C-alpha positions as MATLAB code, in Angstrom:
seq = 'MAESDWDTVTVLRKKGPTAAQAKSKQAILAAQRRGEDVETSKKWAAGQNKQHSITKNTAKLDRETEELHHDRVTLEVGKVIQQGRQSKGLTQKDLATKINEKPQVIADYESGRAIPNNQVLGKIERAIGLKLRGKDIGKPIEKGPKAK';
ca = [
       0.000    0.000    0.000;
       1.108    3.510   -0.732;
       1.698    5.713    2.238;
      -0.611    8.699    2.368;
      -1.138   11.213    5.097;
      -4.883   11.556    5.663;
      -4.522   14.033    8.519;
      -3.297   17.045    6.576;
      -5.597   18.840    4.196;
      -4.565   21.763    2.014;
      -7.286   24.122    0.848;
      -6.384   26.693   -1.755;
      -8.942   29.424   -2.048;
      -9.079   33.138   -1.971;
     -10.947   34.832    0.859;
     -14.025   36.793   -0.110;
     -14.293   40.495    0.528;
     -15.080   41.689    4.037;
     -18.383   43.422    4.711;
     -16.827   46.872    4.558;
     -15.056   46.112    1.275;
     -18.227   44.635   -0.255;
     -20.142   47.842    0.489;
     -17.586   50.165   -1.070;
     -18.473   52.002   -4.273;
     -15.497   50.382   -6.011;
     -16.666   46.844   -5.099;
     -20.199   47.579   -6.278;
     -19.001   48.874   -9.652;
     -16.695   45.858  -10.094;
     -19.580   43.480   -9.338;
     -21.822   45.280  -11.849;
     -19.118   44.987  -14.524;
     -18.897   41.239  -13.873;
     -22.656   41.004  -14.381;
     -23.512   39.971  -10.842;
     -26.799   40.932   -9.204;
     -26.344   43.955   -7.000;
     -29.106   44.998   -4.628;
     -29.029   48.416   -3.059;
     -31.595   49.666   -0.609;
     -31.750   52.894    1.338;
     -32.231   52.497    5.052;
     -35.153   54.491    6.395;
     -33.952   57.350    8.604;
     -30.435   55.898    8.721;
     -28.135   57.617   11.173;
     -30.916   59.658   12.692;
     -32.820   59.299   15.917;
     -36.233   58.847   14.328;
     -37.306   55.412   15.512;
     -40.022   56.887   17.740;
     -41.478   59.487   15.413;
     -44.910   58.757   13.969;
     -45.607   59.946   10.479;
     -49.006   61.125    9.317;
     -49.455   57.992    7.226;
     -49.004   55.718   10.240;
     -51.578   57.621   12.279;
     -54.014   57.550    9.351;
     -53.473   53.802    8.951;
     -54.136   53.251   12.660;
     -57.465   55.066   12.414;
     -58.537   53.087    9.358;
     -57.704   49.571   10.556;
     -60.195   47.728   12.682;
     -59.451   46.684   16.224;
     -58.232   43.101   16.249;
     -58.686   41.333   19.556;
     -59.637   37.880   20.789;
     -62.954   37.210   22.455;
     -62.623   36.473   26.146;
     -64.634   34.223   28.428;
     -67.638   36.137   29.787;
     -67.787   36.950   33.487;
     -70.997   34.910   33.690;
     -69.054   31.768   32.710;
     -66.330   32.688   35.208;
     -68.864   32.995   38.035;
     -70.466   29.644   37.092;
     -67.042   27.937   37.156;
     -66.279   29.502   40.542;
     -69.646   28.541   42.072;
     -69.512   25.009   40.638;
     -65.971   24.514   41.910;
     -66.836   25.792   45.402;
     -69.990   23.668   45.593;
     -67.833   20.580   44.983;
     -65.384   21.800   47.644;
     -62.483   22.167   45.207;
     -59.769   24.819   45.136;
     -58.550   26.239   41.834;
     -55.491   24.005   42.149;
     -57.618   20.889   42.826;
     -59.828   21.584   39.804;
     -56.776   22.229   37.618;
     -55.198   18.947   38.720;
     -58.467   17.104   38.078;
     -58.659   18.322   34.449;
     -54.877   18.191   33.776;
     -54.425   21.947   33.364;
     -52.352   24.550   35.214;
     -53.964   26.438   38.127;
     -53.386   29.698   36.218;
     -55.756   28.446   33.493;
     -58.587   28.087   36.025;
     -57.790   31.528   37.497;
     -57.905   33.063   33.995;
     -61.254   31.437   33.169;
     -62.803   32.534   36.469;
     -61.616   36.134   36.083;
     -62.686   36.388   32.428;
     -59.146   36.853   31.076;
     -58.944   33.534   29.195;
     -59.520   33.063   25.478;
     -62.213   30.341   25.298;
     -60.993   26.893   24.333;
     -63.749   24.308   23.809;
     -61.492   21.462   24.934;
     -60.711   23.147   28.272;
     -64.335   24.282   28.730;
     -65.495   20.700   28.120;
     -63.125   19.359   30.770;
     -64.267   21.974   33.298;
     -67.953   21.213   32.488;
     -67.443   17.509   33.196;
     -65.477   18.202   36.395;
     -68.034   20.594   37.963;
     -71.138   19.100   36.331;
     -72.455   22.427   34.949;
     -72.859   23.639   31.366;
     -70.531   26.469   30.358;
     -71.331   26.679   26.645;
     -74.481   27.407   24.678;
     -77.648   29.014   25.993;
     -78.069   26.878   29.139;
     -74.998   28.228   30.973;
     -75.073   27.206   34.653;
     -77.573   24.346   34.204;
     -76.557   20.836   35.297;
     -75.295   18.459   32.607;
     -77.664   15.573   31.875;
     -75.764   12.363   32.413;
     -76.812    9.871   29.834;
     -75.555    7.882   26.867;
     -74.351    9.850   23.886;
     -76.841    9.829   21.027;
     -75.312    8.538   17.837;
];
């Protein structure tokens, strides 16, 4: 077998231009002569302290766009959860453990801060035995076989 040294590797290549060199006028002109794609873009308010100024267009756009916000659980649902939980003698932590959620989730639902999630509402309904969705909020759930 021929002896070869697999540990040493020689790479011959020229280093590319640094960022400062690539931005120079000379480098840009050379790249254009070679036919390469050159993209130039002006930075908005570059070198000025204008990041907090609001232009007229931005204010106009804010007035025109609609308010986008998520619906929250109603306070009525929160009160029903609280009353149902207390009637069963459960703390927020106990109820959360029972439905495999964090105690903060129960606190958010009771205070009306939570964004409604049907899966979580369903688990709470089954745990406290009261309806939380639809028109019969606060009424007991009828226990019976599911109709197919």
